[in-house]
Structures are given as structure tokens and as C-alpha cells.
Amino acid sequence: MNAEKIRKDFPVLAKGITYLDSACQSLRPISVIDKINEYYKEYPGCGGRSYHSISKKVDEEVTAARKIIQKFFNAKKQEEIIFTRNTTEGINLVANSLGLKEGDIVLSSDKEHNSNLIPWQMLAKNGIKHEFYTFGDIADFKSKLNKNVKLIATGQTSNMDGTTQPVQEIIKLAHENKSLVLLDGAQSAPHKPVDFRKLDVDFFACSGHKMMAPSGIGMLYGKYELLEKMNPFLTGGETVEDSTYETCKFLNPPEKFEAGLQHYAGIIGFGEAVRYLSKIGMETIMKHELELNRKITAALAGKISILGTDEADKRGSILSFNIGKMDPHSIAIMLDKSAKIMIRSGAHCVHSWFNKHNLSGSARASLYVYNNEADAEKFIKEIEKIKSLS
Amino acid sequence: MICIIALVVFGILAIFSASHRPLAKEAFECVFLRLTLRKCRTGLDVRLKSQIVGSIMGKSPTTAKFVYKHFEIFSWALVILTVLSLAYTAYGGYNYYLYGNCYGPEDTGGFCIYNALNGESVTELQTQTEGELEKPTPDTDPSIGPVDAKVTIIEFGCYSCPYSRQAQPIVQKLLDKYQNKIRFVYRDFPIDDIHKMATLHSEAANCALEQNKFWEYHDKLFTTQEVCTGGEEDPLVHIMKIAKETGLDMTQFSECLKTRKYKEEVENDFQDGIKAGVHGTPTFFINGRTIIGPKPILAFEKIIDEELKK
């Protein structure tokens, strides 16, 4: 992989920034930016409604994007790919459409992003329970399974510390328990190969903005037979085949879940982003990020407190840390001001975990394919400077 | 403590910029919490500290380390400087309202300076200014208003000084306003070293006085001053011309001027001015209280009103 060649695809890097906040939102390659512009310049029409040539072009591009995403994740049918705004919307769709009943249990890990926590908290008023197991702890997970656990809703990779769960095993155990599995793939889809059929996962939600696609576009995968049985969460235009004043007949998936005019530029850009990632290869991306993380971890081990584990190999592209009692926001601001290094700080939307462990938050550096050795060295040097302040 | 400075800075910026209003609000909240002996929860202090230290760190890590460790002390120093600077700003505003300048009644800007060293040694100057200053008297100089008025204004002026000319309408307004409550006395302080033939103008005015047309001639000297000082007319020609326009007996006037009849009188005025500490024109003494330069009428009114109340 030629990292320097890849870096040239990201115009914002020419500003001399070191972008280490890809777990929040990735940068976009010029091909994605061009693709979005292409929609607005060449065929800025509605899809699935009109019969003029521009509309037909939109349909073709949306279908192509859906198809490429289906292939990227090895879904069985392209109809299993539902476009959403983001991971959050995908999870909310499942939470509100799956038809969970009073007494049913949704099981999650203790490191869930608020997007995979709050939707289930909201279901408590319907008598649906939300229970937790320790992230990545299979024994604990097994111990929490029972006949009432109808859904496992958990993150594949933690956005907080970068650790990944053995989801293949979790899914197998869940299915043996006759439970469905919804994976929050926001942090895994952009950084490692994900194969829906191999995983046999029932639902998988991810966001485009973390994998080089425009913001405001995401995806929910669902097994077709499950999607067919589910009622739509959002209803309205383009979700129905026909309607009277009193009734309606919903379309088949994915249309019945894609209410209203869609974010066509986003969908088309998402398709282009996935094409770009596929060209590099997810294995290559994963290895590159890991190499950089190993380098940073080796240089800073013992100087900073790393969340999750000290083993870089288990944290993929993320390094979440604290420096003594220094405020994490302080670290982030100083990095930005002193060397234009952009990282995230705070509770990373995992307040529940930080509250439980009586921590205020952490600083988080997250890598992607466009980061290089120089970025890693610069980050190490600046962290050492900050460390010397305390 | 940095929040106090932030409140001042963002508070001022917030007047003009909507984007700074949330920051000003945050700073206010932080200051309020600190004043009520609670910890600032907004995080603004931490963010400001980090931004400052981060910016320094890019240039000098050693300085950044020093600032980081002593940030609270720096904050306090900045707070004190901010408070002092605000106090001075308020004081300047108060002076501007009263005296038309930020420095107060002692402002030395805007008047014709007498160069005491001109042609004299330092020792001579010291001799001149040694001892206590003498309060100037009206002497026998021309005046307007009752002799027993409660307030006496003595002006030491120079007919060739543009600042004395600027003060003239102010004097007129005061005379119109206070009528018989004040007495105005004009005394000569010609500054020859910066104004050509200034003494000649003063002597000419005294020559007009003996023909009881002092104030008409006095006013004309000021109103036509630029013609003379601007070089359009020779000073002597100018003096004669306005004497004629004033309706003076030109034979008597010419003789008076030629013989320098009032040379001593003008010199006496000048020396009295020096003894009173005058070092430029116009200098006003209102019952002994000094105003230097053509200050706004408010400055005069304030002192006159205070003196009238006594």
C-alpha cells in the first residue's frame, strides 16, 4: 500500500493537519467529493418517482451504490441494505420495528455507545428489559442468556477503546438461544473486513461518515426474511404501494423502511466510498492502522494510561488514553494548538461506562488509512511534550 | 481566574459579534461560580488554559511548561492588570466628559508652550521658577464684569497663539451665560519665540485700550489672526489695518506703538504670568484654579459653579 499516494486523495491534508479523529468522522477522498458534486451538477433529481432521464439516472446510481455495498459486506440480497441517516437511525429502526414485547430482554455489553443504549432504555416503558454483560467476556455473555433474551444489541468494536468482541462466537451462542443479533458496526465496518453471511448476523448498522462517505448517510443490514416481517419505523412517501384514506399497503424491503425523499448524494457518495475502500482492501487498511498503533503504543507505553488494553493488536485503530490527572479536553486542545493534531476527547458517547468507572473521560486518537508514520511520530513527540507539563 | 478576563474580553466582543455571546455567557457563569466559592463547571477555564499553553508549546515547550505550572499566578496578574486598565479607562472617560481629554485638567496638550530656556541658561530658569507660585491678580488690566464678582477669571493669552484664539468663543459663551456673576480679565503673555511679533500685538491692544476700544480691537486680533500668522499680511500692516477698521485715532495709535508706550505693562503681565506658573497660552485662573488650553466649556462651568456655590 502506498500511503503517500493515498494521502494525495484527501485534499484537506494539504493544510498540514494531522487528523487522528477518524473514529468520529473520517476524511473524504476526492473521488467521493467529485461523486457528490456529480449528483448535484449532472442529475440532481428524485429517485423512484419520476420517469424522466435525470430521475432514471438517480435510480441507476442508487441501485449501483446499494449493490456495491451489498457486495462489500457480502449480503445475500441488495434489498437487505436499507439506507439510513447513520448507525443511530439503523438501531432505532430495529428497536421500534422488531416487535419486541413485554418481558422480552435485550442484552448489550457494558461499553455501548449511547446510540445503542438509549433506544433500548426508551423501550423500558413497554416492559422490555435491557440487561448487560461485560464487553468481550463470553462467559459472562453466556451466563446472561435465557429464553427471554430476544435480541443481542452490541457493538462489534468499541468506539471508546478500540477493542473488538468475538462476535462470531456471540452470534453462534445467541442463535443457539434463539436470540437475534444486531451489531453496531460503526467502528468495525470502516476498519476491518465484515462478512454478513459468514458472521450470520441478523442486523448490522453502520455510518457512512466514518468510512469516507458523506455525513448524513448510513446503512442497516437485515436478513430479508426478518425485514419482511417488520413494520416500518418511519412511514410516508415511497414506503407504500397504495393507500386509501384509512389503509395502506407497504412496499417490500428496503423501500418500506426508506421513508421520504432520500439523501441521494449521500447514497451515491457512500457507494463511491465503499468502492474506494474496496480498491485498497480492508485487510490492507486494517494492517496499516495496526502498524501505526503499535508504533505509537510502543513509544508511549508507561507514559500514558491506555484504556482497554496496552496491547495495540487488540485495539485496531484506536488509542484511548489519559495523562495523569490532566483534563482530556486539555490534551486535545493543546495538540490542536501546538501541532494541528486533531483528536477526540471526552466520554465519546459512552458516558455509562465512564460513570460506572468514575472517570471523566479520555483523549482518543484514532487512525485511518491516510495516516502515515510522520503522523504517528508527530503525535508521539507532542504527547511527550504534554506529558512533561504535568 | 482567567474567566474574569474572558468575561471582560468576550463581553466587549459580544456587543459586536453574536458568535462571542455564548462564550461571554459561559465566562459569566464561570465567574459567578468562582465568586460564590464554587468550582467553574463550564470547562472554559480549562479550555482557555489549554489554548494558551498549546499555542506557546508550538514555539517554546520550556515556556509552555512554565506557564502551565504557574497559570493561576499569571491569571491573577492579568486580572489585576485588567481591573487597573478598566479603572483607568473609566477615569479617562470621566476626564473626557469633563475636560475633553483623557488626562484631566492637567492635560498639557493643545496650548502654545513658552520655551523658558530660549536664550537663557538653566540657572536663570531655575531662579525664575524657584519659590512658591504667586496667585495672579487682575492688576490694572482690561476686564469685563463687576469688580466685586464672586468669580474672577484671569486669562493669560497671546494674540498670535491659535489656542488662545480657540478659547475666545468659549470665554464669550461664559460671559453670556454668567453675565454679572463673573469678572473676566485679559492679561498679556506674548510668546515671541514661537510667534512672530506677538509682543507687538499685545502692545497694540494696550494702545487701543487708551482709546477705550480694547475689547473691539482684542476681538478683531483674534478673529483675523490667521491672516497675520498665515503670512498673508505683514504683522505691522495687519495691526494698523485693524486699528483703522476699529475706528481708532491712527495718529495717537501710531505714536503709542512707535514709542512702545506699553512695553513695560506687557512685560509686567508676562512676568506676573511666570510667577503664577504660566508656561503656555491660554492659561486661565478661575479664582486661582487653573485651566490650561481651550478646554470644553463644561470644564470651565464646573469650576465656576463650584466657586459660585462657595
XYZ file of C-alpha atoms in Angstrom:
700
model
C 0.000 0.000 0.000
C 1.334 3.411 -0.952
C 0.268 5.630 1.953
C 1.725 8.785 0.391
C -0.255 8.228 -2.797
C -3.399 7.656 -0.757
C -2.822 10.876 1.226
C -2.936 12.856 -2.006
C -6.549 11.742 -2.444
C -7.563 13.749 0.652
C -7.466 17.476 -0.137
C -7.800 18.616 3.479
C -4.457 17.007 4.379
C -2.742 19.629 2.228
C -3.489 22.047 5.077
C -0.785 20.352 7.098
C -3.137 18.847 9.655
C -2.657 15.529 11.407
C -6.114 14.056 11.538
C -6.475 11.452 14.263
C -10.225 11.641 14.795
C -11.446 9.204 12.188
C -13.415 7.207 14.751
C -15.635 10.255 14.972
C -15.706 11.075 11.302
C -13.328 10.142 8.516
C -11.934 12.407 5.838
C -13.287 12.046 2.309
C -11.240 11.227 -0.771
C -11.569 13.475 -3.772
C -13.371 10.718 -5.700
C -16.223 10.786 -3.152
C -16.344 14.580 -3.200
C -16.458 14.505 -7.000
C -19.209 11.903 -6.941
C -21.357 14.056 -4.655
C -20.742 17.038 -6.917
C -21.579 14.903 -9.913
C -25.051 14.244 -8.478
C -25.731 17.920 -7.868
C -24.227 19.013 -11.182
C -25.370 16.270 -13.540
C -28.553 14.622 -12.276
C -29.993 16.358 -9.202
C -33.417 14.744 -9.400
C -35.716 12.468 -7.412
C -35.240 8.728 -7.440
C -38.034 6.160 -7.661
C -40.756 8.652 -8.541
C -40.384 10.358 -11.876
C -39.863 8.898 -15.313
C -37.566 11.498 -16.841
C -33.970 10.778 -17.711
C -32.424 12.530 -14.711
C -34.623 10.560 -12.336
C -33.711 7.333 -14.095
C -30.023 8.193 -13.706
C -30.558 8.737 -9.965
C -32.243 5.315 -9.728
C -29.352 3.703 -11.571
C -26.749 5.316 -9.300
C -28.659 4.482 -6.092
C -29.079 0.881 -7.224
C -25.372 0.708 -8.106
C -24.449 2.067 -4.662
C -26.722 -0.433 -2.926
C -25.224 -3.230 -4.985
C -21.635 -2.293 -4.252
C -22.397 -2.039 -0.530
C -24.124 -5.425 -0.669
C -21.018 -6.931 -2.251
C -18.666 -5.139 0.123
C -20.360 -6.747 3.127
C -21.314 -9.948 1.301
C -25.039 -9.607 1.949
C -27.278 -12.141 0.226
C -29.552 -9.608 -1.475
C -29.217 -5.931 -2.215
C -32.740 -5.496 -0.779
C -31.224 -6.300 2.615
C -29.387 -2.957 2.545
C -31.548 -0.143 3.935
C -30.218 3.370 3.711
C -30.482 5.335 6.922
C -29.021 8.600 8.157
C -26.479 6.833 10.365
C -25.916 3.930 12.750
C -28.173 5.554 15.335
C -31.110 5.570 12.960
C -30.459 1.961 11.987
C -30.540 0.851 15.632
C -33.662 2.902 16.313
C -35.280 1.271 13.299
C -34.687 -2.209 14.723
C -35.704 -1.135 18.236
C -39.009 0.242 17.015
C -39.807 -2.237 14.237
C -38.780 -5.610 15.581
C -41.952 -6.057 17.598
C -40.379 -6.784 20.988
C -42.954 -7.475 23.683
C -43.292 -7.001 27.422
C -40.941 -9.321 29.277
C -38.516 -9.613 26.363
C -34.875 -8.906 27.180
C -32.405 -7.007 25.059
C -28.838 -7.869 26.007
C -25.997 -5.420 25.430
C -22.410 -5.045 26.551
C -21.307 -2.554 29.185
C -19.433 -0.439 26.614
C -22.221 0.583 24.312
C -22.323 3.923 22.569
C -25.371 5.980 23.574
C -26.787 5.155 20.141
C -27.021 1.524 21.200
C -28.142 2.291 24.739
C -30.787 4.989 24.721
C -33.105 3.352 22.124
C -33.367 0.299 24.409
C -33.846 2.470 27.509
C -36.788 4.034 25.695
C -38.393 0.615 25.273
C -38.492 0.097 29.041
C -41.870 1.850 29.163
C -43.249 -1.080 27.120
C -41.966 -3.542 29.693
C -38.919 -4.559 27.662
C -35.856 -5.139 29.813
C -32.338 -4.069 28.954
C -29.561 -6.118 30.514
C -25.778 -6.041 30.246
C -22.780 -8.311 30.053
C -19.091 -7.377 30.212
C -17.798 -6.388 26.792
C -15.902 -9.248 25.180
C -16.430 -11.624 28.101
C -18.005 -14.710 26.540
C -18.506 -16.487 29.860
C -20.392 -13.524 31.233
C -22.335 -13.267 27.998
C -23.318 -16.922 28.183
C -24.391 -16.540 31.769
C -26.822 -13.768 30.815
C -28.550 -15.731 28.079
C -32.020 -17.129 28.778
C -35.235 -17.783 26.897
C -36.428 -14.223 27.351
C -33.365 -12.725 25.659
C -34.802 -11.942 22.255
C -32.130 -9.669 20.955
C -28.428 -9.104 21.431
C -27.677 -5.492 20.565
C -23.989 -4.859 20.863
C -21.051 -3.144 19.296
C -18.522 -5.153 17.328
C -15.675 -2.737 18.038
C -15.780 -0.285 20.922
C -15.533 3.341 19.889
C -14.233 4.100 23.366
C -11.083 1.962 23.432
C -10.957 0.165 20.065
C -11.261 -3.349 21.469
C -13.254 -5.862 19.437
C -15.568 -8.615 20.657
C -15.546 -12.159 19.294
C -18.842 -11.529 17.550
C -18.777 -14.759 15.564
C -18.994 -16.664 18.843
C -21.567 -14.281 20.308
C -23.791 -14.714 17.257
C -23.466 -18.504 17.385
C -24.395 -18.613 21.075
C -27.233 -16.156 20.550
C -28.709 -18.177 17.742
C -28.492 -21.336 19.843
C -30.540 -19.394 22.387
C -32.953 -18.390 19.597
C -31.963 -14.765 20.037
C -31.420 -12.351 17.190
C -28.243 -10.286 16.933
C -27.933 -6.640 15.999
C -24.355 -5.471 15.634
C -23.389 -1.840 15.966
C -20.751 -1.839 13.266
C -19.959 1.882 13.323
C -16.334 1.254 14.311
C -15.781 -2.103 12.653
C -17.155 -1.589 9.149
C -14.667 1.190 8.252
C -11.599 -0.639 9.535
C -11.846 -4.387 9.012
C -13.411 -6.907 6.644
C -17.005 -7.633 7.631
C -18.837 -10.537 6.019
C -22.527 -10.644 6.902
C -23.117 -14.152 5.625
C -20.041 -15.564 7.283
C -20.993 -13.869 10.548
C -24.615 -14.933 10.080
C -25.550 -11.681 11.777
C -29.234 -10.721 11.735
C -28.866 -6.957 11.716
C -25.868 -4.737 11.230
C -25.873 -0.950 11.402
C -23.092 1.383 10.328
C -22.462 5.002 9.344
C -21.120 6.352 6.093
C -19.340 9.302 7.654
C -16.860 7.031 9.437
C -15.973 5.207 6.204
C -15.244 8.084 3.835
C -18.852 8.617 2.731
C -20.732 11.895 3.185
C -22.238 12.713 6.574
C -25.936 12.029 6.972
C -25.877 8.641 5.295
C -25.700 5.220 6.888
C -26.917 1.725 6.424
C -28.851 -1.005 8.178
C -28.461 -4.546 7.046
C -31.157 -7.029 7.949
C -31.816 -10.566 6.841
C -34.539 -10.280 4.240
C -36.935 -12.710 5.909
C -36.698 -10.661 9.129
C -37.127 -7.358 7.355
C -40.201 -8.668 5.571
C -41.926 -9.349 8.900
C -41.044 -5.987 10.453
C -43.240 -2.926 10.350
C -41.552 0.285 9.275
C -40.356 2.712 11.933
C -40.740 5.815 9.798
C -43.601 5.878 7.334
C -44.631 8.134 4.495
C -43.780 8.740 0.861
C -42.216 5.920 -1.144
C -42.846 3.338 1.582
C -46.231 2.211 0.235
C -47.536 0.633 -2.910
C -51.016 2.087 -2.463
C -53.151 3.851 0.130
C -56.770 4.804 0.908
C -57.882 7.345 3.489
C -57.852 4.598 6.093
C -55.341 1.972 4.927
C -52.086 1.429 3.098
C -50.114 -1.401 1.550
C -46.397 -1.240 2.307
C -43.793 -1.997 -0.295
C -41.232 -4.735 0.232
C -37.852 -4.088 1.865
C -35.867 -1.946 1.511
C -38.421 0.627 0.246
C -40.825 0.245 3.142
C -38.060 1.376 5.519
C -36.814 4.291 3.412
C -39.467 6.909 4.008
C -39.459 10.228 2.230
C -37.062 11.675 -0.276
C -33.685 10.063 0.201
C -30.233 11.567 0.612
C -29.302 10.656 -2.965
C -25.974 12.484 -2.994
C -25.133 10.705 0.247
C -26.120 7.278 -1.044
C -24.181 7.737 -4.272
C -21.204 9.079 -2.313
C -21.473 6.108 0.056
C -21.252 3.773 -2.911
C -18.154 5.591 -4.156
C -16.557 5.489 -0.669
C -17.090 1.729 -0.467
C -15.615 1.391 -3.962
C -12.564 3.376 -2.784
C -12.128 1.214 0.341
C -12.547 -1.972 -1.695
C -9.829 -0.839 -4.069
C -7.343 -0.531 -1.207
C -8.675 -3.625 0.545
C -9.931 -3.860 4.109
C -7.201 -6.270 5.157
C -4.570 -3.787 3.961
C -6.274 -0.938 5.795
C -6.517 -2.946 8.997
C -2.836 -3.915 8.876
C -1.706 -0.343 8.148
C -3.653 1.100 11.083
C -2.397 -1.610 13.373
C 1.223 -0.931 12.439
C 0.833 2.736 13.299
C -0.968 1.946 16.541
C 1.795 -0.481 17.520
C 4.407 2.198 16.903
C 2.547 4.805 18.974
C 1.754 2.359 21.762
C 5.369 1.160 21.998
C 6.652 4.741 22.214
C 4.149 5.917 24.792
C 3.720 2.802 26.924
C 4.250 3.656 30.568
C 3.946 7.387 29.896
C 0.185 7.444 29.427
C -2.712 5.377 30.816
C -4.255 3.440 27.966
C -7.909 2.440 28.188
C -8.936 -1.103 27.282
C -5.612 -2.851 26.929
C -1.946 -1.963 26.476
C -1.820 -4.416 23.548
C -2.124 -2.406 20.364
C -3.102 -5.538 18.424
C -6.362 -5.682 20.354
C -7.223 -2.036 19.784
C -7.029 -1.815 15.993
C -7.060 1.811 15.001
C -7.824 3.381 18.388
C -5.692 4.650 21.245
C -7.786 5.960 24.114
C -5.727 7.379 26.949
C -5.242 9.737 29.836
C -2.129 11.600 31.000
C -2.098 11.644 34.777
C -4.997 13.741 36.026
C -4.889 16.098 33.080
C -8.262 17.023 31.622
C -8.724 15.059 28.331
C -10.115 18.168 26.605
C -6.977 19.972 27.651
C -4.849 17.366 25.877
C -6.942 17.646 22.726
C -6.836 21.452 22.665
C -3.090 21.574 23.260
C -2.415 19.071 20.469
C -4.501 21.130 18.098
C -2.963 24.453 19.090
C 0.628 23.317 19.212
C 0.835 20.983 16.218
C -2.530 20.896 14.385
C -3.156 17.368 15.626
C -6.868 16.589 15.826
C -8.088 14.031 18.317
C -11.322 13.466 20.247
C -11.742 13.978 23.965
C -14.474 13.391 26.500
C -16.753 10.449 27.156
C -17.095 9.513 23.465
C -20.860 8.982 23.964
C -20.121 6.117 26.338
C -20.986 8.082 29.469
C -22.470 4.997 31.120
C -19.098 3.207 31.182
C -17.159 6.277 32.375
C -19.732 6.960 35.091
C -19.544 3.363 36.265
C -15.744 3.597 36.485
C -15.809 7.085 37.991
C -13.798 8.609 35.151
C -14.477 11.902 33.439
C -13.376 10.721 30.015
C -10.328 10.168 27.901
C -8.392 11.517 24.976
C -8.763 9.367 21.882
C -6.548 9.180 18.838
C -7.996 7.149 16.000
C -6.151 6.202 12.851
C -7.141 5.514 9.292
C -5.580 4.562 6.035
C -4.479 8.140 5.240
C -2.363 8.437 8.386
C 1.335 7.782 7.974
C 4.498 7.255 10.001
C 5.086 11.001 10.161
C 1.669 11.475 11.778
C 2.496 8.831 14.361
C 5.895 10.384 15.133
C 4.453 13.874 15.413
C 1.754 12.614 17.763
C 4.301 10.807 19.947
C 6.515 13.904 20.131
C 3.644 16.207 21.112
C 2.247 13.791 23.701
C 5.690 13.617 25.286
C 5.744 17.408 25.455
C 2.323 17.481 27.097
C 3.369 14.754 29.470
C 6.336 16.900 30.536
C 3.960 19.707 31.566
C 2.449 17.729 34.382
C -9.353 33.494 37.397
C -8.821 33.538 33.665
C -12.624 33.564 33.357
C -12.715 37.144 34.694
C -10.539 38.292 31.818
C -12.578 36.162 29.442
C -15.734 37.846 30.730
C -14.301 41.290 30.030
C -12.881 40.391 26.612
C -15.794 38.268 25.413
C -18.259 40.700 26.996
C -16.898 43.527 24.859
C -16.669 41.334 21.748
C -20.223 40.089 22.362
C -21.524 43.619 21.854
C -20.424 43.448 18.229
C -20.351 39.728 17.499
C -23.142 37.223 18.114
C -20.693 34.315 17.962
C -18.969 35.573 21.115
C -22.170 35.813 23.162
C -22.267 32.159 24.246
C -18.623 32.480 25.339
C -19.409 35.651 27.293
C -22.338 33.846 28.912
C -20.105 30.910 29.770
C -17.479 33.248 31.223
C -20.138 34.990 33.301
C -21.346 31.642 34.632
C -17.775 30.680 35.481
C -17.076 33.990 37.246
C -20.341 33.739 39.155
C -19.473 30.236 40.344
C -15.992 31.329 41.424
C -17.340 34.390 43.227
C -19.706 32.143 45.127
C -16.716 29.989 46.067
C -17.676 27.154 43.768
C -15.662 25.446 41.049
C -16.088 26.603 37.473
C -18.077 23.779 35.855
C -18.200 25.160 32.338
C -14.686 23.989 31.478
C -13.975 27.402 29.976
C -11.001 27.956 32.267
C -9.508 24.604 31.239
C -10.098 25.316 27.556
C -8.534 28.765 27.763
C -5.550 27.454 29.673
C -5.066 24.663 27.140
C -5.348 27.029 24.198
C -2.795 29.419 25.649
C -0.369 26.701 26.716
C -0.863 24.803 23.437
C -0.076 27.909 21.407
C 3.089 28.543 23.407
C 4.097 24.875 23.284
C 4.318 25.038 19.487
C 7.027 27.697 19.859
C 8.724 27.032 23.173
C 7.985 23.906 25.222
C 10.004 25.277 28.164
C 7.943 28.459 28.331
C 4.778 26.404 27.912
C 5.780 24.274 30.886
C 6.455 27.369 32.992
C 3.113 28.960 32.043
C 1.246 25.691 32.654
C 2.678 25.346 36.154
C 2.124 28.978 37.138
C -1.055 29.600 35.240
C -3.050 30.646 38.285
C -0.456 33.292 39.153
C -0.484 34.578 35.573
C -4.259 34.641 35.694
C -4.255 36.714 38.857
C -1.689 39.115 37.396
C -3.814 39.508 34.285
C -6.925 40.046 36.398
C -5.212 42.816 38.360
C -3.960 44.419 35.157
C -7.426 44.153 33.631
C -9.057 45.761 36.667
C -6.460 48.562 36.686
C -6.849 49.085 32.993
C -10.645 49.219 33.353
C -10.320 51.707 36.184
C -8.024 53.886 34.086
C -10.392 53.617 31.151
C -13.267 54.758 33.362
C -11.127 57.579 34.741
C -10.196 58.576 31.184
C -13.867 58.558 30.202
C -14.720 60.737 33.191
C -11.958 63.186 32.245
C -13.073 63.222 28.664
C -16.585 64.124 29.742
C -15.357 66.918 31.957
C -12.238 68.199 30.247
C -12.432 66.915 26.709
C -9.308 64.814 27.117
C -8.378 61.621 28.889
C -5.777 63.184 31.161
C -7.832 65.657 33.162
C -7.316 69.314 33.952
C -3.557 68.963 33.940
C -3.516 67.921 30.325
C -0.655 69.687 28.621
C -1.840 69.052 25.094
C -3.325 71.830 22.965
C -1.698 75.082 24.054
C 1.161 77.339 22.995
C 4.216 76.447 25.030
C 6.547 79.108 26.306
C 10.160 77.976 25.904
C 11.698 79.258 29.108
C 15.180 78.130 28.071
C 15.185 80.221 24.934
C 18.249 82.376 25.155
C 18.636 81.786 28.860
C 20.737 79.460 30.917
C 19.310 76.655 33.050
C 20.388 78.515 36.185
C 18.370 81.521 35.136
C 15.329 79.369 34.559
C 15.678 77.728 37.954
C 15.876 81.140 39.544
C 12.754 82.161 37.750
C 10.703 79.201 38.890
C 12.114 78.847 42.355
C 9.943 79.577 45.380
C 6.181 79.409 45.716
C 3.951 80.353 42.821
C 2.141 83.639 43.155
C -1.580 83.808 42.641
C -2.159 86.192 39.744
C -4.153 89.407 40.295
C -6.297 91.334 37.805
C -3.786 94.225 38.113
C -4.986 97.156 36.032
C -5.650 95.039 33.017
C -8.825 95.292 30.933
C -11.769 93.397 32.362
C -15.440 92.681 31.793
C -17.878 92.230 34.666
C -18.240 93.725 38.121
C -15.062 94.215 40.168
C -16.725 92.542 43.155
C -17.964 89.500 41.214
C -17.728 86.277 43.170
C -15.715 84.614 40.420
C -12.778 86.206 38.617
C -11.345 84.584 35.534
C -7.894 85.770 34.533
C -6.658 84.691 31.145
C -3.029 84.852 30.161
C -3.247 84.893 26.382
C -1.208 85.535 23.294
C -2.815 87.171 20.234
C -0.712 85.065 17.904
C -1.490 81.752 19.605
C -4.122 79.627 17.785
C -5.170 78.012 21.079
C -5.837 81.419 22.634
C -7.985 82.153 19.584
C -9.849 78.848 20.063
C -10.579 79.799 23.665
C -12.098 83.119 22.686
C -15.622 81.891 21.789
C -15.655 79.810 24.995
C -14.940 82.937 27.040
C -17.691 84.748 25.191
C -20.179 81.965 25.953
C -19.225 82.069 29.638
C -19.734 85.824 29.733
C -23.121 85.429 28.067
C -24.154 82.684 30.467
C -22.938 84.074 33.780
C -23.354 87.812 32.989
C -22.617 89.800 36.137
C -21.723 86.807 38.250
C -18.218 86.666 36.829
C -15.410 89.062 36.002
C -13.121 88.310 33.090
C -9.612 89.824 32.949
C -7.278 89.559 29.981
C -3.546 89.689 30.645
C -0.765 89.503 28.087
C 1.585 86.588 27.748
C 3.113 87.073 24.276
C 5.305 84.146 23.242
C 7.670 85.777 20.791
C 9.961 82.783 20.383
C 7.279 80.850 18.538
C 5.023 83.659 17.264
C 6.410 86.497 15.184
C 5.837 89.914 16.763
C 3.489 88.605 19.454
C 4.590 91.362 21.859
C 3.799 93.985 19.241
C 0.209 92.683 19.098
C -0.102 92.915 22.891
C 1.281 96.445 22.941
C -1.093 97.393 20.111
C -4.062 96.109 22.123
C -2.943 98.245 25.068
C -2.749 101.232 22.722
C -6.360 100.536 21.792
C -7.221 100.414 25.497
C -6.166 104.043 25.986
C -8.736 104.913 23.328
C -11.350 102.799 25.183
C -11.638 100.360 22.281
C -9.662 97.494 23.788
C -12.295 94.721 23.503
C -13.209 95.587 19.906
C -9.518 95.545 18.939
C -8.869 92.439 21.085
C -11.672 90.519 19.352
C -10.517 91.606 15.895
C -6.942 90.496 16.622
C -8.216 87.009 17.341
C -10.787 86.772 14.559
C -8.277 87.908 11.936
C -5.349 86.048 13.482
C -4.907 83.574 10.624
C -4.455 86.376 8.068
C -1.489 87.537 10.050
C 0.033 84.275 11.288
C -0.610 82.595 7.948
C 1.781 85.085 6.332
C -0.833 86.699 4.119
C -0.138 90.074 5.649
C 2.817 91.695 7.341
C 2.070 91.845 11.121
C 2.635 95.584 11.318
C 0.446 96.252 8.304
C -2.187 93.974 9.833
C -2.063 95.747 13.200
C -2.518 99.131 11.522
C -5.255 97.873 9.251
C -7.478 96.533 12.010
C -6.784 99.614 14.138
C -8.243 101.619 11.314
C -11.201 99.239 10.984
C -11.824 99.562 14.736
C -12.056 103.299 14.317
C -9.026 104.250 16.393
C -7.300 107.588 16.143
C -4.499 106.438 13.924
C -2.096 109.247 14.812
C -2.382 108.508 18.513
C -2.256 104.785 17.868
C 0.847 105.032 15.647
C 2.620 107.204 18.175
C 1.704 104.837 21.020
C 3.000 101.887 19.062
C 6.123 103.627 17.797
C 7.201 104.768 21.270
C 6.361 101.350 22.744
C 4.346 103.080 25.420
C 3.068 99.841 26.926
C 6.244 97.809 26.667
C 6.612 97.759 30.435
C 2.956 96.929 31.011
C 3.162 93.931 28.712
C 6.410 92.811 30.317
C 4.829 93.112 33.765
C 1.946 90.912 32.663
C 4.383 88.372 31.307
C 6.455 88.310 34.488
C 3.293 88.000 36.599
C 2.359 85.038 34.438
C 5.763 83.421 35.012
C 5.417 83.975 38.754
C 1.990 82.323 38.638
C 3.465 79.282 36.888
C 2.132 80.030 33.398
C 4.113 78.165 30.799
C 1.864 78.493 27.825
C -1.258 80.097 26.438
C -4.083 80.260 27.071
C -3.878 79.705 30.806
C -6.946 80.563 32.870
C -7.110 81.186 36.585
C -10.628 80.888 37.941
C -10.411 82.220 41.457
C -6.889 80.833 41.343
C -7.827 77.408 39.954
C -6.025 76.627 36.713
C -7.281 75.506 33.330
C -4.683 75.166 30.606
C -5.656 75.239 26.959
C -9.015 75.751 25.245
C -10.857 73.095 27.229
C -14.558 72.319 26.679
C -16.942 74.792 28.270
C -18.018 72.055 30.712
C -14.618 72.208 32.372
C -14.975 75.965 32.953
C -18.595 75.691 34.071
C -17.781 73.015 36.617
C -15.212 75.231 38.373
C -17.271 78.411 38.067
C -20.347 76.681 39.509
C -18.311 75.284 42.371
C -16.847 78.721 43.090
C -20.255 80.376 42.917
C -21.618 77.869 45.455
C -18.899 78.706 47.956
